[in-house]
């Protein structure tokens, strides 16, 4: 039988703690994530025609995602404070859906998967906030990590 799994975020007493990464060497790391929303086709048309009552939905959602990326240690209790050296948030409008993608880069001691996921989820929340007054059907359908590179565990890409 295999040995019991050792949980990295539990100390010898079984208590949650932050992993000490002090001795790890900083390396270049990158992670990407994606979120999908659904909404009415009329909402997409109004966004494209700059006719949303609250203003530029895409700019607000993009900036919200970028800003949120830098707040991960305040949101997730065991996340490390790391340098965020690059954040890209892209928003694609489709007939009745929205695809938000992010890529986050660092040269630090731990990965940026949670930062990339936070970027797309907060972007999605900001999108909902900007359109909910005219489209009560708007919904966040999914959010997930699509790829990561760097660090001890190497590269990973979500299978299609």
Coordinates of N, CA, C and O in Angstrom, one line a residue:
X1 N 0.8 -1.2 0.0 CA 0.0 0.0 0.0 C 0.9 1.2 0.0 O 1.9 1.3 0.6
X2 N 0.5 2.3 -0.7 CA 1.2 3.5 -0.8 C 1.2 4.2 0.6 O 0.3 4.1 1.4
X3 N 2.3 5.0 0.8 CA 2.3 5.8 2.0 C 1.2 6.9 1.9 O 0.9 7.4 0.9
X4 N 0.7 7.3 3.1 CA -0.3 8.4 3.1 C 0.3 9.7 2.4 O 1.5 10.0 2.6
X5 N -0.6 10.4 1.7 CA -0.2 11.7 1.1 C 0.3 12.7 2.1 O -0.3 12.7 3.2
X6 N 1.3 13.4 1.8 CA 1.8 14.5 2.7 C 1.2 15.8 2.1 O 1.5 16.1 1.0
X7 N 0.5 16.5 2.9 CA -0.1 17.8 2.5 C 0.9 18.9 2.7 O 1.3 19.1 3.9
X8 N 1.2 19.6 1.7 CA 2.2 20.7 1.8 C 1.7 21.9 2.7 O 2.6 22.6 3.2
X9 N 0.5 22.1 2.8 CA 0.0 23.2 3.6 C -0.5 22.8 5.0 O -1.3 23.6 5.6
X10 N -0.1 21.7 5.4 CA -0.4 21.3 6.8 C 0.9 21.1 7.5 O 1.9 20.5 7.0
X11 N 1.0 21.5 8.8 CA 2.2 21.3 9.6 C 2.2 19.9 10.2 O 1.2 19.2 10.0
X12 N 3.1 19.6 11.1 CA 3.2 18.3 11.7 C 2.0 18.0 12.6 O 1.7 16.9 12.9
X13 N 1.3 19.1 13.0 CA 0.1 18.9 13.9 C -1.2 18.9 13.1 O -2.2 18.8 13.7
X14 N -1.0 19.0 11.8 CA -2.2 18.9 10.9 C -2.9 20.3 10.8 O -4.0 20.4 10.3
X15 N -2.2 21.4 11.2 CA -2.7 22.7 11.1 C -2.3 23.4 9.8 O -1.2 23.2 9.3
X16 N -3.2 24.1 9.2 CA -2.9 24.9 8.0 C -1.8 25.9 8.2 O -1.8 26.5 9.3
X17 N -0.9 26.0 7.3 CA 0.2 27.0 7.4 C 0.6 27.3 6.0 O 0.4 26.6 5.0
X18 N 1.3 28.4 5.9 CA 1.9 28.9 4.6 C 3.2 28.2 4.4 O 4.1 28.1 5.3
X19 N 3.4 27.6 3.2 CA 4.7 26.9 2.9 C 5.8 27.9 2.8 O 5.6 29.0 2.2
X20 N 6.9 27.6 3.4 CA 8.1 28.5 3.3 C 8.8 28.3 2.0 O 9.4 27.2 1.8
X21 N 8.8 29.3 1.2 CA 9.5 29.2 -0.1 C 10.8 30.0 -0.2 O 11.4 30.2 -1.2
X22 N 11.3 30.4 1.0 CA 12.5 31.2 1.1 C 13.7 30.7 0.3 O 14.4 31.4 -0.4
X23 N 13.9 29.4 0.5 CA 15.1 28.8 -0.1 C 15.0 28.4 -1.6 O 15.9 28.1 -2.2
X24 N 13.8 28.6 -2.1 CA 13.6 28.3 -3.6 C 14.2 29.4 -4.4 O 14.2 30.6 -4.0
X25 N 14.8 29.0 -5.5 CA 15.4 30.0 -6.5 C 14.3 30.6 -7.3 O 13.5 29.8 -7.9
X26 N 14.2 31.9 -7.5 CA 13.3 32.5 -8.4 C 13.5 32.0 -9.8 O 14.6 31.9 -10.3
X27 N 12.4 31.7 -10.5 CA 12.5 31.3 -11.9 C 11.3 31.9 -12.6 O 10.3 32.4 -12.0
X28 N 11.4 32.0 -14.0 CA 10.3 32.6 -14.8 C 9.2 31.6 -14.8 O 9.4 30.4 -15.0
X29 N 8.0 32.1 -14.5 CA 6.8 31.3 -14.4 C 5.7 32.0 -15.1 O 5.6 33.2 -15.1
X30 N 4.8 31.2 -15.7 CA 3.6 31.8 -16.4 C 2.4 30.9 -16.2 O 2.6 29.7 -16.2
X31 N 1.3 31.5 -16.2 CA 0.0 30.7 -16.1 C -1.0 31.5 -16.9 O -1.1 32.7 -17.0
X32 N -1.9 30.7 -17.5 CA -3.1 31.2 -18.3 C -4.4 30.6 -17.8 O -4.4 29.5 -17.3
X33 N -5.4 31.4 -17.9 CA -6.7 30.9 -17.4 C -7.8 31.5 -18.4 O -7.5 32.4 -19.2
X34 N -9.0 30.9 -18.3 CA -10.1 31.3 -19.1 C -11.4 31.3 -18.3 O -11.6 30.4 -17.5
X35 N -12.3 32.2 -18.6 CA -13.6 32.2 -18.1 C -14.6 32.4 -19.2 O -14.3 33.1 -20.2
X36 N -15.8 31.8 -19.1 CA -16.8 32.0 -20.1 C -18.1 32.5 -19.5 O -18.5 32.0 -18.4
X37 N -18.7 33.5 -20.1 CA -20.0 34.0 -19.6 C -21.0 33.9 -20.8 O -20.6 33.8 -21.9
X38 N -22.3 33.8 -20.4 CA -23.3 33.9 -21.4 C -24.2 35.1 -21.1 O -24.3 35.5 -20.0
X39 N -24.8 35.6 -22.2 CA -25.7 36.8 -22.0 C -26.5 36.9 -23.3 O -26.3 36.1 -24.3
X40 N -27.4 37.8 -23.3 CA -28.3 38.0 -24.5 C -27.5 38.5 -25.7 O -26.6 39.4 -25.5
X41 N -27.9 38.1 -26.9 CA -27.3 38.7 -28.1 C -27.4 40.3 -28.1 O -26.5 41.0 -28.6
X42 N -28.5 40.8 -27.6 CA -28.8 42.2 -27.5 C -27.7 42.9 -26.7 O -27.3 44.1 -26.9
X43 N -27.3 42.2 -25.6 CA -26.3 42.8 -24.7 C -24.9 42.9 -25.5 O -24.3 43.9 -25.4
X44 N -24.6 41.9 -26.2 CA -23.3 41.9 -27.0 C -23.4 43.0 -28.0 O -22.4 43.8 -28.2
X45 N -24.5 43.2 -28.7 CA -24.7 44.3 -29.7 C -24.6 45.6 -29.0 O -23.9 46.5 -29.6
X46 N -25.2 45.8 -27.8 CA -25.1 47.1 -27.1 C -23.6 47.4 -26.7 O -23.2 48.6 -26.8
X47 N -22.9 46.4 -26.3 CA -21.5 46.6 -26.0 C -20.7 47.0 -27.2 O -19.9 48.0 -27.2
X48 N -20.9 46.3 -28.3 CA -20.2 46.6 -29.5 C -20.5 48.0 -30.0 O -19.7 48.7 -30.6
X49 N -21.8 48.5 -29.8 CA -22.2 49.8 -30.3 C -22.0 50.9 -29.2 O -22.5 52.0 -29.4
X50 N -21.3 50.6 -28.1 CA -21.0 51.5 -27.1 C -22.3 52.2 -26.5 O -22.4 53.4 -26.3
X51 N -23.3 51.3 -26.3 CA -24.6 51.8 -25.8 C -25.0 51.2 -24.4 O -26.1 51.2 -24.1
X52 N -24.0 50.8 -23.6 CA -24.3 50.3 -22.3 C -24.4 51.5 -21.3 O -23.5 52.4 -21.3
X53 N -25.4 51.5 -20.5 CA -25.6 52.7 -19.6 C -24.4 52.9 -18.6 O -24.2 54.1 -18.3
X54 N -23.7 51.9 -18.2 CA -22.6 52.1 -17.3 C -21.3 52.5 -17.9 O -20.3 52.8 -17.3
X55 N -21.3 52.4 -19.3 CA -20.0 52.8 -20.0 C -19.3 51.6 -20.6 O -19.9 50.7 -21.0
X56 N -18.0 51.8 -20.7 CA -17.1 50.8 -21.4 C -17.0 49.5 -20.7 O -16.1 49.4 -19.8
X57 N -17.8 48.6 -20.9 CA -17.8 47.3 -20.2 C -16.5 46.6 -20.3 O -15.9 46.1 -19.3
X58 N -15.9 46.5 -21.5 CA -14.7 45.8 -21.7 C -13.5 46.4 -21.0 O -12.7 45.7 -20.4
X59 N -13.4 47.7 -21.0 CA -12.3 48.4 -20.3 C -12.4 48.2 -18.8 O -11.4 47.8 -18.2
X60 N -13.6 48.3 -18.3 CA -13.7 48.1 -16.8 C -13.4 46.6 -16.5 O -12.7 46.4 -15.5
X61 N -13.9 45.7 -17.2 CA -13.6 44.3 -16.9 C -12.1 44.0 -17.0 O -11.6 43.2 -16.2
X62 N -11.5 44.5 -18.1 CA -10.1 44.2 -18.3 C -9.2 44.8 -17.1 O -8.4 44.1 -16.5
X63 N -9.5 46.1 -16.7 CA -8.8 46.7 -15.6 C -9.1 46.0 -14.3 O -8.2 45.8 -13.5
X64 N -10.3 45.6 -14.1 CA -10.6 44.9 -12.9 C -9.8 43.6 -12.7 O -9.3 43.3 -11.7
X65 N -9.7 42.9 -13.8 CA -8.9 41.6 -13.8 C -7.4 41.9 -13.5 O -6.8 41.2 -12.7
X66 N -6.9 42.9 -14.2 CA -5.5 43.3 -13.9 C -5.2 43.7 -12.5 O -4.3 43.2 -11.8
X67 N -6.1 44.5 -12.0 CA -6.0 45.0 -10.6 C -6.1 43.8 -9.6 O -5.4 43.7 -8.6
X68 N -7.1 42.9 -9.9 CA -7.3 41.8 -9.0 C -6.1 40.8 -8.9 O -5.8 40.3 -7.8
X69 N -5.4 40.7 -10.0 CA -4.2 39.8 -10.0 C -3.2 40.2 -8.9 O -2.6 39.3 -8.3
X70 N -3.1 41.5 -8.6 CA -2.2 41.9 -7.6 C -2.7 41.8 -6.2 O -2.0 42.1 -5.2
X71 N -3.9 41.3 -6.0 CA -4.6 41.3 -4.7 C -4.7 39.8 -4.2 O -5.2 39.6 -3.1
X72 N -4.2 38.9 -4.9 CA -4.3 37.4 -4.5 C -3.9 37.1 -3.1 O -4.7 36.5 -2.4
X73 N -2.8 37.6 -2.6 CA -2.4 37.3 -1.2 C -3.5 37.8 -0.2 O -3.6 37.3 0.9
X74 N -4.2 38.9 -0.5 CA -5.2 39.4 0.4 C -6.5 38.5 0.3 O -7.3 38.5 1.2
X75 N -6.7 37.9 -0.8 CA -7.9 37.1 -1.0 C -7.8 35.6 -0.6 O -8.7 35.0 -0.1
X76 N -6.6 35.1 -0.8 CA -6.4 33.6 -0.5 C -5.4 33.5 0.7 O -4.2 33.9 0.5
X77 N -5.8 33.0 1.8 CA -5.0 33.1 3.0 C -3.6 32.4 2.9 O -2.7 32.8 3.7
X78 N -3.4 31.4 2.1 CA -2.1 30.8 2.0 C -1.3 31.1 0.8 O -0.2 30.6 0.6
X79 N -1.7 32.1 0.0 CA -1.0 32.5 -1.2 C 0.2 33.4 -0.7 O 0.1 34.2 0.2
X80 N 1.2 33.3 -1.5 CA 2.4 34.1 -1.3 C 2.3 35.5 -2.0 O 1.7 35.6 -3.0
X81 N 2.9 36.5 -1.4 CA 3.1 37.8 -2.1 C 4.3 37.6 -3.0 O 5.4 37.3 -2.6
X82 N 4.0 37.8 -4.3 CA 5.0 37.6 -5.3 C 4.9 38.8 -6.3 O 3.9 39.5 -6.4
X83 N 6.0 39.0 -7.0 CA 6.0 40.1 -8.0 C 5.3 39.7 -9.2 O 5.5 38.6 -9.8
X84 N 4.3 40.5 -9.6 CA 3.6 40.2 -10.9 C 4.3 41.1 -11.9 O 4.2 42.3 -11.9
X85 N 4.9 40.5 -12.9 CA 5.7 41.2 -13.9 C 5.0 41.4 -15.2 O 5.5 42.2 -16.0
X86 N 3.9 40.7 -15.4 CA 3.1 40.9 -16.6 C 1.7 40.3 -16.5 O 1.6 39.2 -15.9
X87 N 0.7 41.0 -16.9 CA -0.7 40.5 -16.9 C -1.3 41.0 -18.2 O -1.2 42.1 -18.6
X88 N -1.9 40.0 -18.9 CA -2.6 40.3 -20.1 C -4.0 39.7 -19.9 O -4.2 38.5 -19.6
X89 N -5.0 40.5 -20.1 CA -6.4 40.1 -20.1 C -7.1 40.5 -21.4 O -7.0 41.6 -21.8
X90 N -7.6 39.4 -22.1 CA -8.3 39.6 -23.4 C -9.7 39.2 -23.3 O -10.0 38.2 -22.6
X91 N -10.6 40.0 -23.9 CA -12.0 39.7 -23.9 C -12.5 39.6 -25.3 O -12.3 40.5 -26.1
X92 N -13.1 38.4 -25.6 CA -13.7 38.2 -26.9 C -15.2 38.1 -26.8 O -15.7 37.4 -26.0
X93 N -15.9 38.9 -27.6 CA -17.3 38.9 -27.7 C -17.8 37.9 -28.8 O -17.3 38.0 -29.9
X94 N -18.7 37.0 -28.5 CA -19.3 36.1 -29.4 C -20.8 36.5 -29.5 O -21.3 37.4 -28.8
X95 N -21.6 35.8 -30.3 CA -23.0 36.1 -30.5 C -23.8 36.2 -29.1 O -24.5 37.1 -28.9
X96 N -23.6 35.2 -28.3 CA -24.3 35.2 -27.0 C -23.4 34.8 -25.8 O -23.9 34.2 -24.8
X97 N -22.1 35.0 -26.0 CA -21.2 34.6 -25.0 C -20.0 35.5 -25.0 O -19.7 36.2 -26.0
X98 N -19.2 35.4 -23.9 CA -18.0 36.2 -23.8 C -16.9 35.3 -23.3 O -17.1 34.5 -22.4
X99 N -15.7 35.3 -23.9 CA -14.6 34.5 -23.5 C -13.5 35.5 -22.9 O -13.1 36.4 -23.6
X100 N -13.2 35.3 -21.7 CA -12.1 36.1 -21.1 C -10.9 35.2 -20.8 O -11.0 34.2 -20.2
X101 N -9.8 35.7 -21.3 CA -8.5 34.9 -21.1 C -7.5 35.8 -20.4 O -7.5 37.0 -20.6
X102 N -6.6 35.2 -19.6 CA -5.6 35.9 -19.0 C -4.3 35.1 -19.1 O -4.3 33.9 -19.1
X103 N -3.2 35.9 -19.1 CA -1.9 35.3 -18.9 C -1.1 36.1 -17.9 O -1.1 37.4 -18.1
X104 N -0.5 35.5 -16.9 CA 0.2 36.2 -15.9 C 1.6 35.7 -15.9 O 1.8 34.4 -16.0
X105 N 2.6 36.6 -15.7 CA 4.0 36.2 -15.7 C 4.7 36.7 -14.5 O 4.4 37.8 -14.0
X106 N 5.7 36.0 -14.0 CA 6.6 36.4 -12.9 C 7.9 35.8 -13.0 O 8.1 34.9 -13.8
X107 N 8.9 36.3 -12.3 CA 10.2 35.7 -12.1 C 10.3 35.6 -10.5 O 10.8 36.5 -9.9
X108 N 9.7 34.5 -10.0 CA 9.6 34.5 -8.5 C 9.7 33.0 -8.0 O 10.1 32.1 -8.8
X109 N 9.5 32.8 -6.8 CA 9.7 31.5 -6.1 C 8.5 30.5 -6.2 O 8.6 29.4 -5.8
X110 N 7.3 31.0 -6.6 CA 6.1 30.2 -6.7 C 5.3 30.6 -7.9 O 5.5 31.7 -8.5
X111 N 4.4 29.8 -8.3 CA 3.7 30.0 -9.6 C 2.5 31.0 -9.5 O 2.2 31.6 -8.4
X112 N 2.0 31.3 -10.6 CA 0.9 32.3 -10.8 C -0.4 31.8 -11.3 O -1.2 32.5 -11.9
X113 N -0.7 30.5 -11.0 CA -1.9 30.0 -11.5 C -3.1 30.7 -10.8 O -4.1 31.0 -11.5
X114 N -3.0 30.9 -9.5 CA -4.2 31.6 -8.8 C -4.3 33.0 -9.3 O -5.4 33.5 -9.4
X115 N -3.2 33.7 -9.6 CA -3.3 35.0 -10.1 C -4.0 35.1 -11.5 O -4.8 35.9 -11.8
X116 N -3.7 34.1 -12.4 CA -4.4 34.0 -13.7 C -5.8 33.7 -13.5 O -6.7 34.3 -14.2
X117 N -6.2 32.8 -12.6 CA -7.6 32.5 -12.4 C -8.3 33.6 -11.8 O -9.5 33.9 -12.1
X118 N -7.7 34.3 -10.9 CA -8.3 35.5 -10.2 C -8.5 36.6 -11.3 O -9.6 37.3 -11.3
X119 N -7.6 36.8 -12.2 CA -7.8 37.8 -13.3 C -9.1 37.5 -14.1 O -9.9 38.4 -14.3
X120 N -9.3 36.3 -14.5 CA -10.5 36.0 -15.3 C -11.8 36.0 -14.5 O -12.8 36.5 -15.0
X121 N -11.7 35.6 -13.3 CA -13.0 35.5 -12.5 C -13.4 36.9 -12.1 O -14.6 37.3 -12.1
X122 N -12.4 37.8 -11.7 CA -12.8 39.2 -11.3 C -13.2 40.0 -12.6 O -14.1 40.8 -12.5
X123 N -12.5 39.7 -13.7 CA -13.0 40.3 -14.9 C -14.4 39.9 -15.2 O -15.3 40.8 -15.6
X124 N -14.7 38.7 -15.1 CA -16.1 38.2 -15.3 C -17.1 38.8 -14.3 O -18.2 39.2 -14.7
X125 N -16.7 39.0 -13.1 CA -17.6 39.6 -12.1 C -17.8 41.1 -12.5 O -19.0 41.6 -12.4
X126 N -16.8 41.8 -12.9 CA -16.9 43.2 -13.4 C -17.8 43.3 -14.6 O -18.7 44.2 -14.7
X127 N -17.7 42.3 -15.5 CA -18.6 42.3 -16.7 C -20.0 42.2 -16.2 O -20.9 42.9 -16.7
X128 N -20.3 41.2 -15.4 CA -21.7 41.0 -14.8 C -22.2 42.3 -14.2 O -23.3 42.8 -14.5
X129 N -21.3 42.9 -13.4 CA -21.7 44.2 -12.7 C -22.1 45.3 -13.7 O -23.0 46.0 -13.5
X130 N -21.3 45.3 -14.8 CA -21.6 46.4 -15.8 C -22.8 46.2 -16.7 O -23.4 47.1 -17.2
X131 N -23.3 44.9 -16.8 CA -24.4 44.6 -17.7 C -25.7 44.2 -17.0 O -26.7 44.1 -17.6
X132 N -25.6 43.8 -15.7 CA -26.7 43.2 -15.0 C -28.0 44.1 -15.0 O -29.1 43.6 -14.9
X133 N -27.8 45.4 -15.1 CA -29.0 46.3 -15.1 C -29.8 46.1 -16.4 O -31.0 46.4 -16.4
X134 N -29.2 45.7 -17.5 CA -29.9 45.5 -18.7 C -30.1 44.1 -19.2 O -30.8 43.7 -20.1
X135 N -29.3 43.2 -18.5 CA -29.4 41.7 -18.9 C -29.3 40.9 -17.6 O -28.2 40.6 -17.1
X136 N -30.5 40.5 -17.1 CA -30.5 39.7 -15.9 C -30.1 38.2 -16.1 O -29.9 37.4 -15.2
X137 N -29.9 37.8 -17.4 CA -29.6 36.5 -17.7 C -28.1 36.2 -17.7 O -27.6 35.1 -17.8
X138 N -27.3 37.3 -17.7 CA -25.8 37.2 -17.7 C -25.4 36.2 -16.6 O -25.8 36.2 -15.5
X139 N -24.5 35.3 -17.0 CA -24.1 34.2 -16.1 C -22.6 33.8 -16.4 O -22.2 33.8 -17.5
X140 N -21.9 33.6 -15.3 CA -20.5 33.1 -15.4 C -20.7 31.6 -15.5 O -21.2 30.9 -14.6
X141 N -20.2 31.0 -16.6 CA -20.4 29.6 -16.8 C -19.3 28.7 -16.4 O -19.4 27.6 -15.9
X142 N -18.0 29.2 -16.6 CA -16.9 28.4 -16.2 C -15.7 29.3 -16.0 O -15.6 30.4 -16.5
X143 N -14.7 28.8 -15.2 CA -13.4 29.5 -15.1 C -12.4 28.4 -14.7 O -12.7 27.5 -13.9
X144 N -11.3 28.4 -15.4 CA -10.3 27.3 -15.2 C -8.9 27.7 -15.7 O -8.8 28.6 -16.6
X145 N -7.9 27.0 -15.2 CA -6.6 27.2 -15.7 C -6.4 26.5 -17.0 O -6.8 25.3 -17.1
X146 N -5.7 27.1 -17.9 CA -5.5 26.5 -19.2 C -4.1 26.0 -19.4 O -3.9 25.1 -20.2
X147 N -3.1 26.7 -18.8 CA -1.7 26.3 -18.9 C -0.9 26.9 -17.9 O -1.3 27.9 -17.3
X148 N 0.3 26.3 -17.6 CA 1.3 26.9 -16.7 C 2.6 26.4 -17.2 O 2.8 25.3 -17.8
X149 N 3.6 27.2 -16.9 CA 5.0 26.8 -17.2 C 5.9 27.3 -16.1 O 5.6 28.3 -15.4
X150 N 7.1 26.7 -16.0 CA 8.1 27.0 -15.1 C 7.9 26.3 -13.7 O 6.9 25.6 -13.5
X151 N 8.9 26.5 -12.9 CA 8.8 25.9 -11.6 C 9.2 24.4 -11.6 O 9.5 23.8 -12.6
X152 N 9.1 23.8 -10.4 CA 9.6 22.5 -10.2 C 8.7 21.5 -11.0 O 9.2 20.5 -11.5
X153 N 7.4 21.7 -11.1 CA 6.5 20.8 -11.7 C 6.5 20.9 -13.2 O 5.9 20.1 -13.9
X154 N 7.2 21.9 -13.8 CA 7.3 22.1 -15.2 C 6.1 22.6 -15.9 O 5.3 23.3 -15.3
X155 N 6.0 22.2 -17.2 CA 4.9 22.8 -18.0 C 3.7 21.9 -18.0 O 3.8 20.7 -17.9
X156 N 2.5 22.5 -18.2 CA 1.3 21.8 -18.2 C 0.3 22.6 -19.1 O 0.2 23.8 -19.0
X157 N -0.4 21.9 -20.0 CA -1.5 22.5 -20.8 C -2.7 21.6 -20.7 O -2.7 20.4 -20.8
X158 N -3.9 22.3 -20.5 CA -5.1 21.6 -20.3 C -5.4 20.9 -21.7 O -5.4 21.5 -22.7
X159 N -5.8 19.6 -21.6 CA -6.2 18.9 -22.8 C -7.4 19.5 -23.4 O -8.3 19.9 -22.7
X160 N -7.5 19.6 -24.7 CA -8.7 20.1 -25.4 C -9.9 19.3 -25.2 O -10.0 18.1 -25.3

